[in-house]
Short mmCIF file of C-alpha atoms in Angstrom, two decimals:
data_model
loop_
_atom_site.label_atom_id
_atom_site.label_comp_id
_atom_site.label_asym_id
_atom_site.label_seq_id
_atom_site.Cartn_x
_atom_site.Cartn_y
_atom_site.Cartn_z
CA MET A 1 -0.99 21.12 -19.63
CA SER A 2 0.83 21.11 -16.65
CA THR A 3 -0.05 22.62 -13.77
CA PHE A 4 3.06 22.25 -11.78
CA GLY A 5 4.53 24.68 -9.42
CA ARG A 6 1.57 26.78 -9.58
CA GLN A 7 -0.80 25.13 -7.61
CA SER A 8 -0.27 24.85 -3.56
CA ASN A 9 1.38 21.57 -2.94
CA PRO A 10 3.28 19.53 -5.99
CA GLN A 11 2.64 16.24 -5.21
CA LEU A 12 -1.40 16.84 -5.72
CA ASN A 13 -3.35 17.29 -8.96
CA SER A 14 -6.31 19.50 -9.54
CA HIS A 15 -8.34 17.19 -7.75
CA GLY A 16 -6.29 16.88 -4.89
CA GLU A 17 -5.69 13.26 -5.41
CA LEU A 18 -1.85 11.57 -4.49
CA GLN A 19 0.19 11.85 -8.16
CA HIS A 20 3.45 11.65 -7.20
CA LEU A 21 5.03 10.57 -3.51
CA LEU A 22 7.67 13.17 -2.58
CA THR A 23 7.22 14.28 1.10
CA ILE A 24 5.15 13.93 3.80
CA GLU A 25 5.45 17.39 4.54
CA GLY A 26 2.26 19.38 3.48
CA LEU A 27 0.08 16.18 2.36
CA PRO A 28 -3.46 16.84 4.29
CA ARG A 29 -4.25 14.39 7.31
CA ASP A 30 -6.92 13.06 5.13
CA VAL A 31 -4.54 12.02 2.62
CA LEU A 32 -2.53 10.14 4.87
CA THR A 33 -4.81 8.02 6.77
CA ARG A 34 -6.31 6.92 3.54
CA ILE A 35 -2.91 6.06 2.66
CA LEU A 36 -2.92 4.04 5.61
CA ASP A 37 -6.37 2.91 5.34
CA THR A 38 -5.80 1.36 2.01
CA ALA A 39 -2.40 -0.59 3.23
CA ALA A 40 -4.43 -2.36 5.39
CA PRO A 41 -6.29 -4.33 2.93
CA PHE A 42 -2.95 -4.98 0.64
CA SER A 43 -1.44 -6.62 4.15
CA GLU A 44 -3.65 -9.84 3.52
CA VAL A 45 -2.60 -10.30 -0.14
CA ALA A 46 0.67 -11.38 0.90
CA GLU A 47 -1.19 -14.56 2.79
CA ARG A 48 -2.87 -15.82 -0.13
CA GLU A 49 -1.91 -18.37 -2.49
CA VAL A 50 -1.15 -15.55 -4.84
CA LYS A 51 0.27 -13.00 -3.52
CA LYS A 52 -0.34 -10.72 -6.52
CA VAL A 53 -3.64 -8.47 -7.42
CA PRO A 54 -4.31 -7.62 -11.11
CA LEU A 55 -3.59 -3.76 -10.24
CA LEU A 56 -0.44 -2.38 -12.26
CA ARG A 57 -0.52 -5.05 -15.11
CA GLY A 58 0.91 -3.83 -17.98
CA LYS A 59 2.40 -1.21 -16.18
CA SER A 60 6.48 -0.20 -15.78
CA VAL A 61 8.10 0.49 -12.90
CA PHE A 62 11.38 1.79 -13.25
CA ASN A 63 13.39 1.77 -9.76
CA LEU A 64 16.11 4.55 -9.80
CA PHE A 65 18.88 4.00 -7.20
CA PHE A 66 21.20 6.49 -7.86
CA GLU A 67 22.40 5.68 -4.06
CA ASN A 68 22.61 1.94 -3.05
CA SER A 69 19.67 0.81 -0.78
CA THR A 70 19.23 -3.08 -1.32
CA ARG A 71 16.58 -3.21 0.88
CA THR A 72 14.74 0.17 0.37
CA ARG A 73 14.72 -0.91 -3.44
CA THR A 74 14.00 -4.64 -2.45
CA THR A 75 10.49 -3.33 -0.92
CA PHE A 76 9.64 -1.52 -3.52
CA GLU A 77 10.63 -4.19 -6.01
CA ILE A 78 8.16 -6.80 -4.05
CA ALA A 79 5.74 -3.99 -3.45
CA ALA A 80 5.32 -3.66 -7.55
CA LYS A 81 5.46 -6.90 -8.46
CA ARG A 82 2.62 -8.12 -6.42
CA LEU A 83 0.68 -5.31 -8.20
CA SER A 84 1.34 -7.61 -11.25
CA ALA A 85 4.07 -4.70 -12.79
CA ASP A 86 7.23 -5.06 -14.70
CA VAL A 87 9.73 -3.84 -12.28
CA ILE A 88 13.18 -2.60 -14.18
CA ASN A 89 15.63 -2.24 -11.35
CA LEU A 90 18.67 0.63 -12.39
CA ASN A 91 21.63 1.39 -9.90
CA ILE A 92 22.57 4.69 -11.48
CA ASN A 93 25.78 4.67 -9.97
CA THR A 94 27.57 2.34 -11.58
CA SER A 95 26.10 2.92 -14.83
CA SER A 96 25.09 6.35 -17.08
CA ALA A 97 25.61 8.61 -14.11
CA SER A 98 28.83 7.34 -14.07
CA LYS A 99 29.56 8.43 -17.50
CA GLY A 100 28.20 11.92 -17.72
CA GLU A 101 24.02 11.58 -18.44
CA THR A 102 22.76 14.13 -16.00
CA LEU A 103 19.90 12.85 -14.24
CA LEU A 104 17.32 14.96 -16.80
CA ASP A 105 18.70 12.80 -19.39
CA THR A 106 18.65 9.51 -17.54
CA ALA A 107 15.34 10.58 -17.05
CA ASP A 108 13.91 11.62 -20.27
CA ASN A 109 15.70 8.37 -21.72
CA LEU A 110 13.38 6.20 -19.70
CA ALA A 111 10.11 8.00 -19.71
CA ALA A 112 11.11 7.35 -23.98
CA MET A 113 11.02 3.77 -22.62
CA GLN A 114 6.91 3.84 -21.76
CA ALA A 115 7.84 4.23 -18.16
CA ASP A 116 4.52 4.42 -16.19
CA MET A 117 6.49 5.34 -12.43
CA PHE A 118 9.59 6.64 -11.30
CA VAL A 119 10.90 4.70 -7.85
CA VAL A 120 14.14 7.28 -7.00
CA ARG A 121 16.61 7.42 -4.93
CA HIS A 122 19.18 10.03 -4.75
CA ALA A 123 21.54 11.63 -2.27
CA SER A 124 20.62 15.07 -3.33
CA SER A 125 17.86 16.59 -2.32
CA GLY A 126 15.17 17.64 -3.95
CA ALA A 127 16.41 15.09 -6.88
CA PRO A 128 12.66 13.26 -6.97
CA TYR A 129 11.08 16.92 -7.06
CA LEU A 130 13.54 17.92 -9.60
CA ILE A 131 12.55 14.77 -11.85
CA ALA A 132 8.51 15.60 -11.51
CA GLN A 133 8.70 18.87 -12.01
CA HIS A 134 11.18 18.22 -15.27
CA LEU A 135 7.86 15.95 -16.69
CA ALA A 136 5.22 17.85 -15.57
CA ALA A 137 7.21 21.01 -17.92
CA THR A 138 7.45 18.99 -20.77
CA GLY A 139 3.85 17.56 -21.07
CA ARG A 140 4.57 13.81 -19.54
CA ASP A 141 2.73 14.48 -15.94
CA HIS A 142 1.17 10.58 -16.62
CA ILE A 143 4.36 9.12 -15.10
CA HIS A 144 4.33 9.01 -11.48
CA VAL A 145 7.42 9.30 -8.53
CA VAL A 146 7.70 7.75 -5.58
CA ASN A 147 10.79 9.24 -3.18
CA ALA A 148 12.33 6.63 -2.00
CA GLY A 149 14.85 8.63 0.15
CA ASP A 150 16.89 12.18 -0.95
CA GLY A 151 19.73 13.72 1.20
CA ARG A 152 18.57 14.80 3.95
CA HIS A 153 15.10 16.02 2.96
CA ALA A 154 12.87 12.85 3.37
CA HIS A 155 11.88 9.21 2.74
CA PRO A 156 7.95 9.69 2.99
CA THR A 157 7.36 5.73 2.18
CA GLN A 158 9.48 4.94 5.41
CA GLY A 159 7.66 7.49 7.27
CA LEU A 160 4.09 5.95 6.19
CA LEU A 161 5.11 2.61 7.10
CA ASP A 162 6.29 3.81 10.58
CA MET A 163 3.27 5.91 11.08
CA TYR A 164 1.02 2.47 9.80
CA THR A 165 3.21 0.21 12.63
CA ILE A 166 2.03 2.59 15.77
CA ARG A 167 -1.62 2.84 13.89
CA HIS A 168 -1.46 -0.88 14.07
CA TYR A 169 -0.29 -1.34 17.92
CA LYS A 170 -1.46 1.45 19.18
CA ALA A 171 -4.97 2.17 17.30
CA ASP A 172 -5.25 6.13 18.47
CA PHE A 173 -2.56 8.71 17.30
CA THR A 174 -3.76 11.54 19.20
CA ARG A 175 -3.20 9.69 22.63
CA LEU A 176 0.22 9.14 22.28
CA THR A 177 4.24 10.25 23.35
CA VAL A 178 6.60 9.41 20.45
CA ALA A 179 10.13 9.76 21.39
CA ILE A 180 12.27 9.84 18.18
CA VAL A 181 16.31 9.03 19.51
CA GLY A 182 19.53 9.05 17.81
CA ASP A 183 21.24 10.96 14.98
CA LEU A 184 18.25 13.59 13.13
CA LEU A 185 21.19 15.63 11.93
CA HIS A 186 21.58 12.79 8.80
CA SER A 187 18.51 11.55 8.98
CA ARG A 188 16.09 12.21 6.47
CA VAL A 189 13.92 8.99 7.83
CA ALA A 190 13.42 11.21 10.71
CA ARG A 191 11.94 14.28 9.59
CA SER A 192 9.27 12.07 7.29
CA GLN A 193 8.73 10.71 11.06
CA ILE A 194 7.78 13.97 12.46
CA HIS A 195 5.81 15.36 10.12
CA GLY A 196 3.36 12.20 9.91
CA LEU A 197 3.44 11.82 13.56
CA LEU A 198 2.43 15.86 14.05
CA THR A 199 -0.40 15.66 11.14
CA LEU A 200 -1.80 12.40 12.55
CA GLY A 201 -2.43 14.31 15.63
CA VAL A 202 -0.04 12.85 17.98
CA PRO A 203 -0.05 15.20 20.96
CA GLU A 204 3.60 15.13 22.43
CA VAL A 205 6.66 14.20 19.92
CA ARG A 206 10.09 14.05 21.80
CA VAL A 207 13.47 14.00 20.05
CA ILE A 208 16.54 12.43 21.90
CA GLY A 209 20.01 12.55 20.75
CA PRO A 210 23.38 14.64 21.21
CA LYS A 211 23.74 18.09 20.26
CA THR A 212 26.23 17.57 17.63
CA LEU A 213 23.44 15.24 15.55
CA LEU A 214 20.18 17.39 16.11
CA PRO A 215 19.69 19.89 13.61
CA THR A 216 19.50 23.45 14.83
CA GLY A 217 16.03 24.44 15.07
CA VAL A 218 14.57 21.32 14.99
CA GLU A 219 12.15 22.00 18.01
CA ARG A 220 10.43 24.90 15.59
CA LEU A 221 9.11 21.70 13.83
CA GLY A 222 6.58 21.24 16.94
CA VAL A 223 8.67 18.69 18.88
CA ARG A 224 10.22 18.51 22.60
CA VAL A 225 13.96 18.38 22.53
CA PHE A 226 16.01 16.35 25.09
CA ASN A 227 19.47 15.89 25.26
CA ASP A 228 19.59 13.39 28.37
CA MET A 229 18.24 10.22 27.20
CA ARG A 230 16.99 8.66 30.12
CA GLU A 231 14.65 11.99 31.03
CA GLY A 232 13.29 11.83 27.26
CA LEU A 233 12.03 8.28 27.47
CA ARG A 234 10.27 8.51 30.47
CA GLY A 235 6.64 7.55 30.00
CA VAL A 236 6.52 7.34 26.47
CA ASP A 237 4.10 5.26 24.18
CA VAL A 238 6.65 4.58 21.19
CA ILE A 239 10.52 4.98 20.90
CA MET A 240 11.69 5.52 17.14
CA MET A 241 15.52 4.35 16.96
CA LEU A 242 17.59 5.89 13.89
CA ARG A 243 20.57 4.75 12.61
CA LEU A 244 23.98 5.82 12.89
CA GLN A 245 24.60 7.41 9.72
CA ASN A 246 28.45 6.71 10.16
CA GLU A 247 28.77 6.75 6.31
CA ARG A 248 27.15 10.26 6.19
CA MET A 249 29.27 11.43 8.90
CA GLN A 250 32.13 14.46 8.13
CA GLY A 251 34.93 15.57 11.06
CA ALA A 252 34.62 14.56 14.66
CA LEU A 253 30.93 14.84 15.42
CA LEU A 254 31.35 11.66 17.92
CA PRO A 255 33.64 10.63 20.13
CA SER A 256 33.43 6.85 19.18
CA THR A 257 30.24 3.68 18.81
CA GLN A 258 31.23 2.27 21.69
CA GLU A 259 30.94 6.25 23.96
CA TYR A 260 27.59 6.19 21.44
CA PHE A 261 25.95 3.25 22.63
CA LYS A 262 26.61 4.40 26.11
CA SER A 263 25.05 7.80 26.61
CA TRP A 264 22.53 6.75 23.48
CA GLY A 265 22.37 3.01 22.92
CA LEU A 266 18.35 1.36 23.58
CA THR A 267 19.08 -0.86 26.24
CA PRO A 268 16.52 -3.17 28.05
CA GLU A 269 17.66 -0.48 31.40
CA LYS A 270 16.93 2.24 29.34
CA LEU A 271 13.97 0.85 28.14
CA ALA A 272 12.51 -0.29 31.28
CA LEU A 273 11.64 4.09 31.15
CA ALA A 274 8.80 3.97 28.85
CA LYS A 275 5.86 2.80 29.45
CA PRO A 276 5.18 -1.37 30.08
CA ASP A 277 4.06 -2.09 26.88
CA ALA A 278 6.00 1.01 24.72
CA ILE A 279 6.87 -0.63 21.12
CA VAL A 280 10.24 -0.11 19.53
CA LEU A 281 10.93 0.62 16.22
CA HIS A 282 14.08 0.83 13.62
CA PRO A 283 13.97 1.60 10.64
CA GLY A 284 16.96 -0.48 9.73
CA PRO A 285 19.62 -1.57 8.94
CA MET A 286 20.50 -1.80 12.77
CA ASN A 287 24.04 -0.84 14.15
CA ARG A 288 23.66 -3.52 16.91
CA GLY A 289 25.50 -2.78 20.23
CA VAL A 290 25.97 1.23 19.00
CA GLU A 291 22.18 2.59 18.91
CA ILE A 292 20.27 -0.34 20.07
CA ASP A 293 21.42 -3.45 22.46
CA SER A 294 20.89 -7.14 20.89
CA ALA A 295 18.62 -7.46 23.69
CA VAL A 296 16.24 -5.04 23.06
CA ALA A 297 16.36 -5.99 18.93
CA ASP A 298 15.54 -9.36 19.56
CA GLY A 299 13.04 -8.59 22.91
CA GLY A 300 9.38 -8.62 22.72
CA GLN A 301 8.63 -5.01 22.19
CA ALA A 302 10.57 -4.12 19.34
CA VAL A 303 8.15 -4.42 16.38
CA ILE A 304 11.58 -4.04 13.66
CA LEU A 305 9.99 -6.87 11.87
CA PRO A 306 6.72 -6.51 10.96
CA GLN A 307 7.70 -2.78 9.82
CA VAL A 308 9.55 -4.48 7.54
CA THR A 309 6.24 -6.62 6.64
CA PHE A 310 3.86 -4.06 7.25
CA GLY A 311 6.33 -1.56 4.24
CA ILE A 312 5.42 -3.47 1.60
CA ALA A 313 1.89 -3.14 1.94
CA VAL A 314 2.53 0.53 2.52
CA ARG A 315 4.20 0.45 -0.75
CA MET A 316 1.59 -1.19 -2.46
CA ALA A 317 -0.77 1.28 -1.66
CA VAL A 318 1.70 4.13 -2.81
CA MET A 319 1.75 2.69 -5.87
CA ALA A 320 -2.05 1.90 -6.54
CA MET A 321 -3.18 5.03 -5.66
CA LEU A 322 -0.68 7.07 -8.02
CA ALA A 323 -0.92 4.98 -10.66
CA GLY A 324 -4.70 5.29 -10.84
CA ASN A 325 -4.91 9.05 -10.40
CA MET B 1 -39.77 14.84 -19.56
CA THR B 2 -40.76 11.43 -18.71
CA THR B 3 -42.56 10.47 -15.36
CA ARG B 4 -42.26 6.96 -14.18
CA MET B 5 -44.13 4.97 -12.39
CA PRO B 6 -44.03 4.70 -8.52
CA LEU B 7 -41.69 1.48 -8.42
CA GLN B 8 -42.76 -0.54 -5.44
CA LEU B 9 -39.37 -2.12 -3.84
CA PRO B 10 -38.63 -5.82 -2.75
CA ASP B 11 -38.75 -6.21 1.22
CA ALA B 12 -35.33 -7.42 1.70
CA GLU B 13 -36.07 -9.22 4.35
CA ALA B 14 -38.51 -11.51 2.70
CA LEU B 15 -35.85 -11.68 -0.32
CA CYS B 16 -33.49 -13.05 2.14
CA ALA B 17 -36.19 -15.73 3.88
CA ALA B 18 -36.76 -16.97 0.09
CA LEU B 19 -33.26 -17.29 -1.19
CA ALA B 20 -32.66 -19.55 1.40
CA ASP B 21 -35.40 -21.01 0.79
CA ALA B 22 -34.55 -21.51 -3.38
CA MET B 23 -30.75 -22.69 -1.65
CA ARG B 24 -31.63 -25.58 1.16
CA ALA B 25 -31.96 -28.45 -0.88
CA HIS B 26 -28.87 -27.49 -2.86
CA VAL B 27 -25.88 -26.75 -0.36
CA ASP B 28 -24.00 -29.00 2.02
CA PRO B 29 -24.33 -27.86 5.65
CA ALA B 30 -20.67 -29.64 6.18
CA ALA B 31 -19.00 -28.60 3.57
CA THR B 32 -20.96 -25.55 1.42
CA ALA B 33 -18.91 -22.27 2.20
CA LEU B 34 -20.41 -18.60 1.49
CA VAL B 35 -18.37 -15.42 0.38
CA GLY B 36 -20.44 -12.52 0.74
CA ILE B 37 -19.31 -9.37 -1.56
CA HIS B 38 -18.58 -6.11 0.60
CA THR B 39 -21.10 -4.61 1.65
CA GLY B 40 -24.34 -5.47 1.06
CA GLY B 41 -23.37 -9.34 -0.22
CA VAL B 42 -21.86 -9.60 3.55
CA TRP B 43 -24.52 -8.99 5.01
CA VAL B 44 -27.01 -10.95 3.11
CA ALA B 45 -23.98 -13.92 3.64
CA GLU B 46 -24.55 -13.55 7.06
CA ARG B 47 -28.36 -13.93 7.33
CA LEU B 48 -28.06 -16.95 4.88
CA HIS B 49 -25.40 -18.18 7.12
CA ALA B 50 -27.63 -18.74 10.13
CA ALA B 51 -30.44 -19.61 8.16
CA LEU B 52 -28.99 -22.25 6.12
CA GLY B 53 -27.03 -23.74 9.59
CA LEU B 54 -24.04 -23.70 7.47
CA LYS B 55 -20.72 -24.96 9.86
CA ILE B 56 -17.96 -23.47 7.52
CA PRO B 57 -17.83 -19.60 8.68
CA PRO B 58 -18.50 -17.42 5.63
CA GLY B 59 -16.16 -15.64 3.84
CA SER B 60 -16.27 -11.62 2.50
CA MET B 61 -14.98 -10.11 -0.39
CA ASP B 62 -13.75 -6.45 -1.30
CA VAL B 63 -13.28 -6.34 -4.77
CA SER B 64 -11.40 -3.16 -5.47
CA PHE B 65 -8.17 -4.90 -6.47
CA TYR B 66 -9.79 -6.55 -9.15
CA ARG B 67 -12.27 -3.90 -10.94
CA ASP B 68 -11.83 -3.54 -14.69
CA ASP B 69 -12.84 0.16 -13.62
CA TYR B 70 -9.20 0.74 -11.90
CA HIS B 71 -7.21 2.85 -14.67
CA GLN B 72 -10.98 4.94 -15.41
CA ARG B 73 -11.34 5.54 -12.12
CA GLY B 74 -8.63 5.04 -10.27
CA LEU B 75 -7.85 2.82 -6.89
CA ARG B 76 -11.61 2.98 -4.72
CA ALA B 77 -11.35 4.48 -1.07
CA ASN B 78 -12.09 2.36 1.79
CA ALA B 79 -11.01 -0.71 0.35
CA LYS B 80 -12.05 -3.51 2.78
CA THR B 81 -9.66 -6.23 3.49
CA SER B 82 -10.98 -9.67 1.71
CA GLN B 83 -10.97 -12.69 4.40
CA ILE B 84 -11.64 -15.70 3.22
CA PRO B 85 -11.26 -18.08 6.39
CA PHE B 86 -11.68 -21.85 5.33
CA ASP B 87 -9.24 -23.75 1.76
CA VAL B 88 -10.93 -22.15 -0.81
CA GLU B 89 -8.73 -25.32 -2.77
CA GLY B 90 -11.66 -27.90 -3.73
CA ALA B 91 -14.29 -26.37 -2.01
CA HIS B 92 -18.27 -25.95 -2.93
CA ILE B 93 -18.44 -21.94 -2.53
CA VAL B 94 -21.48 -19.84 -2.81
CA ILE B 95 -20.66 -16.00 -3.71
CA VAL B 96 -23.28 -14.20 -2.37
CA ASP B 97 -24.36 -10.33 -3.59
CA ASP B 98 -27.55 -8.43 -3.01
CA VAL B 99 -28.39 -7.01 -6.50
CA LEU B 100 -26.88 -8.78 -9.65
CA TYR B 101 -25.90 -5.88 -12.71
CA THR B 102 -23.81 -4.98 -15.48
CA GLY B 103 -21.66 -8.79 -13.57
CA ARG B 104 -18.19 -6.79 -13.73
CA THR B 105 -18.32 -6.90 -9.94
CA ILE B 106 -19.00 -11.13 -10.16
CA ARG B 107 -15.98 -11.22 -12.61
CA ALA B 108 -13.67 -9.64 -10.32
CA ALA B 109 -14.87 -11.84 -7.70
CA LEU B 110 -14.30 -14.63 -9.61
CA ASN B 111 -10.69 -13.36 -10.41
CA GLU B 112 -10.06 -12.87 -6.98
CA LEU B 113 -11.42 -16.13 -5.36
CA PHE B 114 -9.02 -18.43 -7.79
CA ASP B 115 -6.15 -16.74 -6.15
CA TYR B 116 -6.73 -18.23 -3.27
CA GLY B 117 -6.75 -21.45 -4.80
CA ARG B 118 -9.03 -23.98 -7.05
CA PRO B 119 -12.51 -24.23 -5.95
CA ALA B 120 -14.39 -27.81 -7.03
CA ARG B 121 -18.05 -25.30 -8.07
CA ILE B 122 -18.82 -21.54 -7.55
CA ASP B 123 -22.56 -20.78 -7.35
CA LEU B 124 -23.71 -17.68 -7.79
CA ALA B 125 -26.68 -16.02 -4.82
CA VAL B 126 -27.99 -13.05 -4.66
CA LEU B 127 -31.50 -10.94 -3.28
CA VAL B 128 -32.66 -9.35 -6.52
CA ASP B 129 -31.25 -9.62 -10.53
CA ARG B 130 -32.07 -6.13 -11.80
CA GLY B 131 -30.74 -7.17 -15.88
CA GLY B 132 -28.46 -4.84 -17.84
CA ARG B 133 -25.98 -7.99 -18.42
CA GLU B 134 -22.80 -6.73 -19.82
CA LEU B 135 -20.95 -10.25 -19.16
CA PRO B 136 -22.06 -13.67 -19.96
CA ILE B 137 -22.67 -14.11 -16.06
CA ALA B 138 -26.00 -16.20 -14.26
CA PRO B 139 -27.04 -16.07 -10.70
CA SER B 140 -27.39 -19.55 -9.81
CA PHE B 141 -30.17 -18.45 -7.12
CA CYS B 142 -32.01 -15.10 -6.99
CA PRO B 143 -35.65 -15.12 -6.08
CA HIS B 144 -36.38 -11.78 -7.48
CA THR B 145 -35.87 -10.28 -10.65
CA LEU B 146 -36.56 -6.25 -12.15
CA SER B 147 -35.69 -3.81 -14.60
CA LEU B 148 -34.62 -0.72 -13.51
CA ALA B 149 -32.99 2.08 -15.93
CA ALA B 150 -29.35 2.88 -15.88
CA ALA B 151 -29.77 6.30 -13.59
CA GLN B 152 -31.10 3.98 -11.17
CA THR B 153 -29.05 2.25 -8.28
CA LEU B 154 -30.39 -0.59 -5.76
CA GLU B 155 -28.99 -0.25 -2.73
CA LEU B 156 -29.42 -2.40 0.46
CA GLU B 157 -28.86 -0.39 3.72
CA ARG B 158 -28.81 -2.15 7.05
CA ALA B 159 -30.65 -0.73 10.03
CA ALA B 160 -29.25 -0.25 13.66
CA ASP B 161 -31.61 -2.22 14.62
CA GLY B 162 -29.77 -5.10 11.70
CA GLY B 163 -32.92 -5.15 10.11
CA LEU B 164 -31.74 -5.03 5.70
CA ALA B 165 -33.79 -2.84 3.78
CA PHE B 166 -33.74 -1.52 0.16
CA ARG B 167 -33.27 2.10 -1.25
CA LEU B 168 -33.23 3.34 -4.83
CA VAL B 169 -31.32 5.92 -5.36
CA GLU B 170 -31.51 8.28 -8.60
CA LYS B 171 -29.05 9.68 -10.37
#
């Protein structure tokens, strides 16, 4: 019997445990903290002779990528394999969907193959939610759904790994000033970051970018808006750079990438305005010379490669928590 | 309703000393390594390490990722990071826990340990064997045995001053 839609948060089961991970928005602070706490012991597994634990032995994880993303798919695949799951990768934009199959037909077919978990990436906002709702409505809520990025909506595991990275270097969220810089308009990562930071108690979240790349009404989320990068970076503890999403842009939102770099690229000179021990994050893939200078990307304050390593541990924690609930 | 005789709980401090005495002739201070199981086993391993004058720093394991009840009970909250600060390959290792019961935790610990390498020999040291084994596992060193009902749990606690004591929890 399904309760989907009747409970306050479709991601939580009747015991308040995580059933799906669709978005950070609306998840209580203790659930976020528990995911971060659980990720810490998983990061140690990578140091072992055998980089695997048996939690998801015999489980089938389907990576349903309706939109290409080699890196995200790979980190989910590594995470699932380190949990001993069997992983099946489907790049659906090159298979069934091009033959006309609907999203839910695809999900039904894979569920009939005894799937235990779907990791879903889709260009349309809400696609993972639709699949979770469909599974619940058809009595198959033992299958868990992880959102690996949907449209402009959310990318919760990226947001969580960013929170894990910040906590690793800065320990206490409640004393931080955090800046998110760049193309927020097209960024599902930024939305997940904002919800994560505010839920975990960051007192000041700044968003910095050109007016054309900031969503209207973004300040209603509880962030401070800056249209001048130098002013916005002054005294911050954490700088979260966003990728300029050229492939998602239509029309004249930007003059040129050179112009963009001049105003919105993170250079050593602009980084110097932040606190001396500020850290720099980037979700990748980086456009060097567009949103970030190579001297910063390869410099001592960048924690961009540790983000990738932590991302595997965070995804292991999410999948292990879901599959056990 | 039955009334139980009040149980005399063993003195955890005395048992730590007795366990160290029992192990002394069987460890090589330069080569034997201890691995405590979270949380009580880690405390006992610290005591044994000092009492036996072992050179290799003690390791610690949280066997949450290897438990056989994951599919019934899910992943335990507050899983700790396992730390094995020595090379497991070819080592003599003593797994240390506070209370031995079903043997399932020790099964999980053995599996976890082998993911770090192939030890030459593994022993098991516990303060108390409370009976109720469900797997063919026996301690190598154990200074105290007692019989408890399934609804009873013997828990090791550490006071602010570091003193160890047992507490009986009735479910």
